[in-house]
Coordinates of C-alpha atoms in Angstrom, one line a residue:
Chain A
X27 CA -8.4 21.4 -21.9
X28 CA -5.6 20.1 -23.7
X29 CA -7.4 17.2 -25.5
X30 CA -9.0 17.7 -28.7
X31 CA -12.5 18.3 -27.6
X32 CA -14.6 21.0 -26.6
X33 CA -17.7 20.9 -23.9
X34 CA -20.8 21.7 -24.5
X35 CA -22.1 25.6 -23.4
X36 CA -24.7 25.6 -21.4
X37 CA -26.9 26.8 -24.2
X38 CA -25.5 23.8 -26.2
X39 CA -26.3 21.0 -23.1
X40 CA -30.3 22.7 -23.3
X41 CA -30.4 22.6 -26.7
X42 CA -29.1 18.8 -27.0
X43 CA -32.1 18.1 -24.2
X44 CA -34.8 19.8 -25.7
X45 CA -34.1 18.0 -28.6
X46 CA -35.1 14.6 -26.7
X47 CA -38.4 16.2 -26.0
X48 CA -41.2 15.3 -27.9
X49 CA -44.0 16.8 -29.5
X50 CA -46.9 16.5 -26.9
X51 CA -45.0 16.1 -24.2
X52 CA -45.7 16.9 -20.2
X53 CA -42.6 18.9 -19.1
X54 CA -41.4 19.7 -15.4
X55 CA -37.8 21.8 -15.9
X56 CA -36.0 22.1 -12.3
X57 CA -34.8 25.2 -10.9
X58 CA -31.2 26.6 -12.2
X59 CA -30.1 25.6 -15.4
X60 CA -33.2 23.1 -16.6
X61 CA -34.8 26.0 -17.0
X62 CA -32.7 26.7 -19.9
X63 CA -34.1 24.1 -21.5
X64 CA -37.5 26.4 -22.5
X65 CA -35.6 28.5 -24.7
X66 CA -34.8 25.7 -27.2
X67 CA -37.8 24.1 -27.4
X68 CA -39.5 23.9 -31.0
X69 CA -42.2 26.8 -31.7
X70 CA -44.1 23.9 -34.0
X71 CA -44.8 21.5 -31.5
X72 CA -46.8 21.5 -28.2
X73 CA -44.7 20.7 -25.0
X74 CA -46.4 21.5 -22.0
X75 CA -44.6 23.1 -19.0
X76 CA -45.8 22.8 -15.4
X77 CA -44.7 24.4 -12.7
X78 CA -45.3 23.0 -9.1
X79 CA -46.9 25.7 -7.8
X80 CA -50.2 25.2 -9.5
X81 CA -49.3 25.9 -13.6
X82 CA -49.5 23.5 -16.5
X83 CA -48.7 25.6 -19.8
X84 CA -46.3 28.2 -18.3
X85 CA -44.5 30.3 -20.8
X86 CA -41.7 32.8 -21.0
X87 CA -40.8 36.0 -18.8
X88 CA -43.6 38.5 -19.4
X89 CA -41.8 41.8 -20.8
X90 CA -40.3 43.8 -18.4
X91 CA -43.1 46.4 -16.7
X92 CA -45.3 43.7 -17.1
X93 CA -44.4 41.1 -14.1
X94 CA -47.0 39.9 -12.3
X95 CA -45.7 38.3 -9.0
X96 CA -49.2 36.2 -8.6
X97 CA -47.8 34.2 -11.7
X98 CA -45.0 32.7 -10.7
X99 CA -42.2 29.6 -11.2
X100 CA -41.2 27.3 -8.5
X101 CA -37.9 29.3 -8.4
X102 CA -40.5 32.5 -7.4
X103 CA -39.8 34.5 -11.0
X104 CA -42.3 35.7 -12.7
X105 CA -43.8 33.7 -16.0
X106 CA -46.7 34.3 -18.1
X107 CA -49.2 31.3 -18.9
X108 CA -49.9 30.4 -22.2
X109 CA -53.5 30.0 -23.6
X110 CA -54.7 26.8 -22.5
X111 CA -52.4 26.9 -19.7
X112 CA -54.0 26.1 -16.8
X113 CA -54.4 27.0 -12.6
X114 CA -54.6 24.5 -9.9
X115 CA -54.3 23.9 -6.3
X116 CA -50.9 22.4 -4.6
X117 CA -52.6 19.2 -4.3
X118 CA -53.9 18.4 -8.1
X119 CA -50.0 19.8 -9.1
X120 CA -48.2 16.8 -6.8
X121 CA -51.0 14.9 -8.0
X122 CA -49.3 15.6 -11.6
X123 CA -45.7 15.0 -10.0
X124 CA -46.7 12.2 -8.0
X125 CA -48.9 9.8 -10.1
X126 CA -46.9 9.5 -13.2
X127 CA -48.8 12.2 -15.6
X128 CA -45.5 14.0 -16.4
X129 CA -44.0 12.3 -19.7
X130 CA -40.7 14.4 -17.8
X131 CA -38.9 16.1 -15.6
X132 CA -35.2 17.7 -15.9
X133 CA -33.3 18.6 -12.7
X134 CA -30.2 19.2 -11.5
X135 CA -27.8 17.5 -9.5
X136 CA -25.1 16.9 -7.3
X137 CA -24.4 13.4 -7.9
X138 CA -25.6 10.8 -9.9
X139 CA -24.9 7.4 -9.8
X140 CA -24.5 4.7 -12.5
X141 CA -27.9 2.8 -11.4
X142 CA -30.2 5.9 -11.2
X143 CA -29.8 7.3 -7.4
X144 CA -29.7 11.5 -7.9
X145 CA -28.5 13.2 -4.8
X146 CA -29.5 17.5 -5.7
X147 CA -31.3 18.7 -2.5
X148 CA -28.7 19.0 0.2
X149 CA -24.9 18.7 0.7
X150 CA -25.3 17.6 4.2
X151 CA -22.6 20.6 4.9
X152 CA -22.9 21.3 9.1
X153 CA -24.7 24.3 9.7
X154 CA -26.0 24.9 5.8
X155 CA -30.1 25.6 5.8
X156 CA -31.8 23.1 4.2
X157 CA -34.4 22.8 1.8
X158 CA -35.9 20.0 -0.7
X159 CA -38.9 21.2 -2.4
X160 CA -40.6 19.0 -4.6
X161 CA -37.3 17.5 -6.0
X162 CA -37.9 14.1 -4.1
X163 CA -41.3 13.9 -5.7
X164 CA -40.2 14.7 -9.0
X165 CA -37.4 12.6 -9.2
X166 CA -39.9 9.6 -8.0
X167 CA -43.2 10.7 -9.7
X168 CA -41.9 11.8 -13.4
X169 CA -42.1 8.8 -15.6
X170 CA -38.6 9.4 -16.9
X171 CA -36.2 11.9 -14.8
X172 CA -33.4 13.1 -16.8
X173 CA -30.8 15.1 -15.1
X174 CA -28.7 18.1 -16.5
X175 CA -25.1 19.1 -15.4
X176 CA -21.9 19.6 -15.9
X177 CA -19.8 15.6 -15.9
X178 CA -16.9 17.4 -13.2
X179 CA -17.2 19.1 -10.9
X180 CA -14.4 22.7 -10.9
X181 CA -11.9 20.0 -8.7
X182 CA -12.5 17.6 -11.9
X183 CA -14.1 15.1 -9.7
X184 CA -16.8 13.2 -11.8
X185 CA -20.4 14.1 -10.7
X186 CA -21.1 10.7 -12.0
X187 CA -20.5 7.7 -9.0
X188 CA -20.7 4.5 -8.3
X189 CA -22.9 5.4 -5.2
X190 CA -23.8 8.7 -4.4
X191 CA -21.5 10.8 -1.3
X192 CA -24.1 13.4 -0.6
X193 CA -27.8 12.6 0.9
X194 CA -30.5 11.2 -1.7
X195 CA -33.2 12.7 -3.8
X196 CA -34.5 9.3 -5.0
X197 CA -33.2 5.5 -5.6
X198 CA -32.7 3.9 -9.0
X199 CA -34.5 7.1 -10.6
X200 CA -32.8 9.1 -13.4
X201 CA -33.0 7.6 -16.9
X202 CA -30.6 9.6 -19.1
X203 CA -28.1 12.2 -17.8
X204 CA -27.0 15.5 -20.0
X205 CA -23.5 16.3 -19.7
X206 CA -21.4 19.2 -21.0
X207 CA -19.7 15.6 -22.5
X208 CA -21.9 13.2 -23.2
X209 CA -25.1 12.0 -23.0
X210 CA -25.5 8.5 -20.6
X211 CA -28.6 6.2 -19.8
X212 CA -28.4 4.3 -16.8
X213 CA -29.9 1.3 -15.6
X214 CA -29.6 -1.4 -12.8
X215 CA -27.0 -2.9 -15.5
X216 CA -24.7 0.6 -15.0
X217 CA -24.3 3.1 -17.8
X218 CA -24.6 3.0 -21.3
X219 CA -23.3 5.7 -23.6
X220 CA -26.1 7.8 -25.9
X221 CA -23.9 10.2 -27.8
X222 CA -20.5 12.4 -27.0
X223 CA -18.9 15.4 -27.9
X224 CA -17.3 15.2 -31.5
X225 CA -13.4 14.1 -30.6
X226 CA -14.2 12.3 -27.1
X227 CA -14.0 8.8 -26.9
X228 CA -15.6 6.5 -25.0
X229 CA -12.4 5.0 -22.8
X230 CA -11.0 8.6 -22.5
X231 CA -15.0 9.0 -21.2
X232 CA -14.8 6.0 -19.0
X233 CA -11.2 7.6 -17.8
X234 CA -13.0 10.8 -16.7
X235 CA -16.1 8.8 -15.1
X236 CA -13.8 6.2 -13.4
X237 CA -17.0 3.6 -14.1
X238 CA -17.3 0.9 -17.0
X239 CA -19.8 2.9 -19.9
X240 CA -21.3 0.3 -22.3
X241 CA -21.1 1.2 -25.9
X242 CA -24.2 3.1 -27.7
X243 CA -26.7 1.1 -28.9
X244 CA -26.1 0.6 -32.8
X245 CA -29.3 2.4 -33.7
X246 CA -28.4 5.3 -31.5
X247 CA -26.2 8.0 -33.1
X248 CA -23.2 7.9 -31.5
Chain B
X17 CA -78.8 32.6 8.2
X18 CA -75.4 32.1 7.5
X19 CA -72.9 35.4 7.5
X20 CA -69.0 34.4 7.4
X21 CA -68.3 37.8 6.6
X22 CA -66.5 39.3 9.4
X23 CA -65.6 43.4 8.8
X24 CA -62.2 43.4 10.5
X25 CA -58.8 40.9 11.0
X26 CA -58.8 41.4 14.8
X27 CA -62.3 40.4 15.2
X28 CA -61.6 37.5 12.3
X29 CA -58.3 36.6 14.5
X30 CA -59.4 36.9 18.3
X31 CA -59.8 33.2 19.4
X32 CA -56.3 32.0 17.8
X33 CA -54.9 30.4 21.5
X34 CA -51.5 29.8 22.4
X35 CA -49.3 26.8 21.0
X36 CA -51.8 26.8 18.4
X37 CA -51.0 24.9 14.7
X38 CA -51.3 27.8 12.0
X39 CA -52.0 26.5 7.9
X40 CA -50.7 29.8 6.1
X41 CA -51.4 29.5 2.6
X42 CA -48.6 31.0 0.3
X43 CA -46.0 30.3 -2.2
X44 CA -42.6 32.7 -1.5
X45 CA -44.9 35.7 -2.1
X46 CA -47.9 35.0 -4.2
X47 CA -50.7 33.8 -2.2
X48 CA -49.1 34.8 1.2
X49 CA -52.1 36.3 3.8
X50 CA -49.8 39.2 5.0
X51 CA -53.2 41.2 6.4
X52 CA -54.1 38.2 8.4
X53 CA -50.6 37.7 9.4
X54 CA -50.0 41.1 10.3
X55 CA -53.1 40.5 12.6
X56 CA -51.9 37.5 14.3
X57 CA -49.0 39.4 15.1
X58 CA -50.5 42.6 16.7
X59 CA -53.4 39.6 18.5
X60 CA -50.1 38.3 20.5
X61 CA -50.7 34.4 20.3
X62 CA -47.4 32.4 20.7
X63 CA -46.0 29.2 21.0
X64 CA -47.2 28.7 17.5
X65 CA -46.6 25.9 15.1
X66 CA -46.7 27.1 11.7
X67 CA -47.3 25.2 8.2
X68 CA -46.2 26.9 4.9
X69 CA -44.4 25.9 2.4
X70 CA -41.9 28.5 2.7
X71 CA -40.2 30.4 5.7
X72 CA -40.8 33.8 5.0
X73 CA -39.3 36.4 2.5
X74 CA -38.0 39.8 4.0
X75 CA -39.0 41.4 6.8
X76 CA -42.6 41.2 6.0
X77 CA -45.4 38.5 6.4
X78 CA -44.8 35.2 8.3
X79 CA -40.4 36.4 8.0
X80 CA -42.3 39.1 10.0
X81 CA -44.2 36.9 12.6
X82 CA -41.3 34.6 13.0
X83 CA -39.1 37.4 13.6
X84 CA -42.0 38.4 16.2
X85 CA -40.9 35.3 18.0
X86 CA -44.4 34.2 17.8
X87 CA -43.3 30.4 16.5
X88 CA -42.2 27.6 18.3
X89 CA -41.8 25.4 15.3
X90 CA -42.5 25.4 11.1
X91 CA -43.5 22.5 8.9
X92 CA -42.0 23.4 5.5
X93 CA -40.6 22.4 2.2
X94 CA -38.2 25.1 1.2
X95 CA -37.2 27.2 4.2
X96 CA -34.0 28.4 2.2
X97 CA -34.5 31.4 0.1
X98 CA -32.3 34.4 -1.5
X99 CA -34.2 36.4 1.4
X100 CA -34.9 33.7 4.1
X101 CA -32.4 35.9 6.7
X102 CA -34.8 36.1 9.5
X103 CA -35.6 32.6 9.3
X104 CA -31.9 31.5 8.7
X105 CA -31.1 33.4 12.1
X106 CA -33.5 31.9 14.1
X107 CA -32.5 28.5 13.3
X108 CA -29.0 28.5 12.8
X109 CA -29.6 30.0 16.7
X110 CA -31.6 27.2 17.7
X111 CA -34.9 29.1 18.5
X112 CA -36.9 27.7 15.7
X113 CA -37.3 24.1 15.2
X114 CA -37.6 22.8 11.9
X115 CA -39.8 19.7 10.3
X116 CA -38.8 19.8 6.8
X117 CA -41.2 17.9 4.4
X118 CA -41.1 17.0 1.0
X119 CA -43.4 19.2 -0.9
X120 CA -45.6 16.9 -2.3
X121 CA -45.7 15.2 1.2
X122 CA -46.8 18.7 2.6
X123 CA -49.6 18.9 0.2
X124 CA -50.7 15.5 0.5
X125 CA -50.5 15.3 4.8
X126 CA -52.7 18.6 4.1
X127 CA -54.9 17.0 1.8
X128 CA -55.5 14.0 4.0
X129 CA -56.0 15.8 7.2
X130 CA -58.8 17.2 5.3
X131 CA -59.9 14.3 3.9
X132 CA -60.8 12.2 7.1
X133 CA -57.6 9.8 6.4
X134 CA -55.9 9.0 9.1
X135 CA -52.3 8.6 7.2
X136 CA -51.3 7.1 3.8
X137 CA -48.4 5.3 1.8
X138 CA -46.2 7.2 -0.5
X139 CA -43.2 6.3 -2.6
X140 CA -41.6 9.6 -2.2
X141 CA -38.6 10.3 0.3
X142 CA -38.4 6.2 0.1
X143 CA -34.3 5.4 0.8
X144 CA -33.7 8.9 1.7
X145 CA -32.9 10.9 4.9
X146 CA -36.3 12.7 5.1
X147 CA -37.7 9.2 5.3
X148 CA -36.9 9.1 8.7
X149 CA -37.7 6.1 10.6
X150 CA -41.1 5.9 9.4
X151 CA -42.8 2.6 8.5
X152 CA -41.6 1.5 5.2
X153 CA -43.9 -0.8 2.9
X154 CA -43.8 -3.1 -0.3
X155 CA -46.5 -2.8 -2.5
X156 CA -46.7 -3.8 -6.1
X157 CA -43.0 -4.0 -6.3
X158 CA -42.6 -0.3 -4.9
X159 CA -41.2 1.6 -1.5
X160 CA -43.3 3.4 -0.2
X161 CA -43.5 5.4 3.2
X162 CA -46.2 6.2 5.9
X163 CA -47.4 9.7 6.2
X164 CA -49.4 11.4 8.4
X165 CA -52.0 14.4 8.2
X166 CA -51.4 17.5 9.2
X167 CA -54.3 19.2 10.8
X168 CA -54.1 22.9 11.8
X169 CA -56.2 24.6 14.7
X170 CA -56.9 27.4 12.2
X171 CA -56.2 28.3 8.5
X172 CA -54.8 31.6 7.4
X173 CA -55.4 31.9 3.6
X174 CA -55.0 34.3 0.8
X175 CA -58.3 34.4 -1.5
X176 CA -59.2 36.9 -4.1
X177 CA -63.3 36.9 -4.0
X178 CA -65.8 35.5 -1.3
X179 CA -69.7 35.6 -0.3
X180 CA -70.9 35.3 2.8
X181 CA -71.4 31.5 2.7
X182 CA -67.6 31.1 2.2
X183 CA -67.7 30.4 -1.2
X184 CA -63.7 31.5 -2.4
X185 CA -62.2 32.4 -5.8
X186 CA -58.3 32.9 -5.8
X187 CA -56.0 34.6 -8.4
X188 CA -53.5 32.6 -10.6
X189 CA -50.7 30.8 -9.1
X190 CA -51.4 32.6 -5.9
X191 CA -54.0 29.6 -5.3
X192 CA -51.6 27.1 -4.4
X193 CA -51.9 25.4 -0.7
X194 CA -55.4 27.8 -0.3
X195 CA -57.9 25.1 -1.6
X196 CA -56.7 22.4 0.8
X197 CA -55.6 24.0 3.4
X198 CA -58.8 25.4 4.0
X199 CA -60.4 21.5 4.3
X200 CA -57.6 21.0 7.1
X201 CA -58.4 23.3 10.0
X202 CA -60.9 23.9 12.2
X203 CA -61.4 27.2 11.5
X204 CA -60.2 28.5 8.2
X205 CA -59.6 32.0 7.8
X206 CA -59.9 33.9 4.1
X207 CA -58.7 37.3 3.4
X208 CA -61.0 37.8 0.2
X209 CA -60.2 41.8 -1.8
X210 CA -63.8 41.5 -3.4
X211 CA -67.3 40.9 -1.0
X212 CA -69.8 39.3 -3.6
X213 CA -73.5 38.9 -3.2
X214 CA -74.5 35.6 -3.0
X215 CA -75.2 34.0 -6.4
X216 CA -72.8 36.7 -8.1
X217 CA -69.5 33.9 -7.7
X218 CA -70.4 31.8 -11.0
X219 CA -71.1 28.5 -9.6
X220 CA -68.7 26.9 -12.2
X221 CA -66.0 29.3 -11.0
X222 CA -66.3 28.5 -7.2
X223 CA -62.6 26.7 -5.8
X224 CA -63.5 26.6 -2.3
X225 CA -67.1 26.0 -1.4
X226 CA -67.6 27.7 1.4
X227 CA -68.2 24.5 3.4
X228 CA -64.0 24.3 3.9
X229 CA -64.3 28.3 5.2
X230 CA -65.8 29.8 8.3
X231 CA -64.9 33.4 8.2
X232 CA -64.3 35.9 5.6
X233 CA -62.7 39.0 5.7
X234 CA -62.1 41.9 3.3
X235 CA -58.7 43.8 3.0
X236 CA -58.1 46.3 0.6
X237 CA -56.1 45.4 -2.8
X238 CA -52.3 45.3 -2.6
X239 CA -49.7 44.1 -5.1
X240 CA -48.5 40.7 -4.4
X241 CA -44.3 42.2 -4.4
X242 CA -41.6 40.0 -5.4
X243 CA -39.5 37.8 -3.0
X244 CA -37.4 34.8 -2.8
X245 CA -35.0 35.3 -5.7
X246 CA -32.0 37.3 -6.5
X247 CA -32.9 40.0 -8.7

C-alpha cells in the first residue's frame, strides 16, 4: 500500500484479541484463524477454552507421535486437555453455547454489518456444499461475539456493510470486530472506532469502510 | 434377568427395517460406530434416514454406507469436510437429500426427542435462511424459532465400556451426540471395547445408565484414525 500504514499480521490481529480477553474468562475460538488467538494468550491467567464437541479447558497440539484422534477441536485436529479440563456430551456443550455461559466467542466472517448481523457460514454460491455447524449458535448464545478478519477483502471491497450480501449467521450479534486495521464496536447506533493501526486515520478508515465510524470513546486508547 | 449383551453386530443389527431413521453417534471421526456401521451395511436395510452430525470422512464408516446407497436422506450440521467426496457426489447428483441443521438445534431436537417434548423455542437460526418458515415467537424481547424432536427408529453409538444392564462409559471427546442420542431411539445400539461385570462401572463414572440402551455389543479395540482436515 502506498499510504503510510502497515496492517496488522495475522499473528499481530490474534495478539491485539487476546489482549481483550480477560483473566477468567469462558473462551469459544472459531475454526480458521480464531484459533490463532490460543497462542497469545497470557500463561499467568486462566482462560478457559471450549470446544463444541464436548471440551471445556482444551489446550495446545499434543507433540507430534502423540495425537490422539478421540481428543479433538471442532475443526477435527487433535488437542490435548488441560487439567481441570473437562468431557461432556453434545447437549451440556450447546447448553454452554446456547444459554449465555461463554464470557466469548471469536469467529470468522464473511461480512459484517455496522449493527451486528455476521454472515460466515455460507456464500450462497449455486452448487457449493453447505455447512453451518454451531456458528449460528455461537454467534446468538456467546454473551459478546467478536469477529476476526481481515477489513477487505483481495478485490479491496470492505468486509464491513451496511447490510450483509451473503446469507446470515445471526442478527444484531457481533460486539467488536478485529481487523488487520482497526479495531470497531458496533451497535444499533452503527460503528464506533476502538483503536487503529499507528498512521491510519479515522476518515481515511471511514474512506475504506464506505460507513460513518464514530470517534473512540475518550477513555479508550485510540 | 436382564442381558443387553449381544456377542455379535449382525445379531445386534438384524431387525433394522427399511426406510428406517438411524441416530449415529460421531464427531468427523472420534466417536463414529464404524463396526456397527459396517454391519448395517453387510444387513442390507435401505431407504434410510440418517442423523449425524457429519457426512462421513473417506471411504470408511457412514461415507462408506452412504456410498452403499443405503440412505435416502441425512440430518446434519457440517456435511462439508476436507474428505466429504462421497457425500459431495451424491448430493451435488441429487441422490441424497439434505436437512441441514444448526448444530446446537441437532443436539437439542435430539435431546428433546428423548425428553418426552414435543418441540421447543430457540433463538438460534432466528432471521436467517435455516429458519425456514418455521413459527417464529417473541418472548422477553427475543426471536426465537420452533423446533422439533428428532426421534430415531434405532441408535447406533460408539461407547468405550458397558455391563450387561446397558450402563455405558465413553472415551474423551469421542462422547459427543452418544449420551443423547441413546435417550432418542427406540432401540439404541452400543458398540462397548470393554464387557464389565456388573457393579465394576463405578457408579459415579456411569454416562449412560443403561435405561437409554437396549443392546450392547463388544468389538475389538481400533484406533479412532484422523479425518476431516487437510493434513
Amino acid at each position: 500500500m502506498s499510504s503510510g500504514y502497515e496492517r496488522r499480521t495475522k499473528q499481530q490481529l490474534a495478539q491485539r484479541v487476546a489482549e481483550d480477553i480477560f483473566d477468567g474468562a469462558y473462551v469459544n475460538l472459531g475454526i480458521g484463524m480464531p484459533t490463532m488467538v490460543a497462542n497469545y494468550l497470557r500463561a499467568d491467567m486462566d482462560v478457559l477454552l471450549h470446544s463444541e464437541n464436548g471440551l471445556l479447558g482444551m489446550g495446545s497440539a499434543p507433540p507430534e507421535g502423540e495425537e490422539d484422534y478421540d481428543l479433538i477441536n471442532a475443526g477435527k485436529q487433535p488437542v490435548t486437555l488441560l487439567p481441570g479440563g473437562a468431557y461432556f456430551h453434545h447437549a451440556d456443550s450447546f447448553t454452554m453455547m446456547r444459554g449465555g455461559h461463554l464470557d466469548i466467542c471469536v469467529l470468522g466472517a464473511f461480512q459484517v454489518s455496522a449493527t451486528g448481523d455476521i454472515a460466515n457460514w455460507s456464500t450462497g454460491e449455486e452448487g457449493a456444499i453447505p455447512a453451518v455447524g454451531g456458528a449460528m449458535d455461537l454467534a446468538q448464545g456467546a454473551r459478546e461475539t467478536w469477529v476476526m478478519m481481515n477489513l477487505l477483502t483481495r478485490q479491496g471491497e470492505s468486509k464491513l456493510v451496511e447490510r450483509c450480501a451473503y446469507p446470515l449467521t445471526g442478527l444484531g450479534c457481533v460486539k467488536r470486530i478485529y481487523t488487520d486495521l482497526a479495531t470497531l464496536e458496533c451497535s444499533a447506533e452503527g460503528l464506533r472506532l476502538v483503536d487503529m493501526v499507528p498512521g491510519l486515520d479515522r476518515e481515511t478508515l471511514e474512506t475504506l469502510v464506505g460507513l460513518p465510524i464514530a470517534a473512540a470513546r475518550s477513555s479508550v486508547q485510540a | 434377568m436382564i442381558n443387553k449383551v449381544v456377542t455379535s453386530v449382525a445379531e445386534a443389527l438384524g431387525d433394522i427395517q427399511d426406510g428406517a431413521t438411524v441416530l449415529i453417534g460421531g464427531f468427523g471421526t472420534a466417536g463414529i460406530p464404524n463396526e456397527l456401521i459396517d454391519g448395517l451395511i453387510a444387513q442390507g436395510a435401505r431407504d434410510l434416514t440418517v442423523v449425524n452430525n457429519n457426512a462421513g470422512n473417506g471411504d470408511q464408516g457412514l461415507a462408506a454406507l452412504l456410498k452403499a446407497g443405503r440412505v435416502r436422506k441425512i440430518i446434519c450440521s457440517f456435511p462439508r469436510q476436507a474428505d466429504s467426496y462421497v457425500f459431495d457426489e451424491l448430493y451435488r447428483s441429487g441422490k441424497l437429500e439434505l436437512e441441514l441443521v444448526p448444530q446446537g438445534n441437532l443436539a437439542e431436537r435430539i435431546r428433546a426427542a428423548g425428553a418426552g417434548i414435543g418441540a421447543f423455542y430457540c433463538a438460534t437460526a432466528y432471521g436467517t435462511e435455516l429458519a425456514g418458515d418455521r413459527e417464529v415467537r417473541e418472548i422477553d424481547g427475543r426471536h426465537y424459532v420452533l423446533e422439533y424432536p428428532i426421534k430415531g427408529d434405532v441408535a447406533l453409538i460408539k461407547a468405550e465400556s458397558g455391563d450387561r444392564w446397558g450402563n455405558l462409559t465413553y472415551r474423551k471427546a469421542a462422547r459427543n451426540f452418544g449420551p443423547i442420542m441413546a435417550t432418542a431411539a427406540r432401540t439404541t445400539i452400543a458398540s462397548v471395547y470393554d464387557v464389565r461385570e456388573l457393579g465394576e462401572i463405578d457408579p459415579e463414572a456411569v454416562v449412560t445408565p443403561g435405561i437409554f440402551v437396549q443392546r450392547v455389543v463388544p468389538v475389538p479395540r481400533s484406533v479412532t484414525r484422523a479425518g476431516g482436515f487437510k493434513s
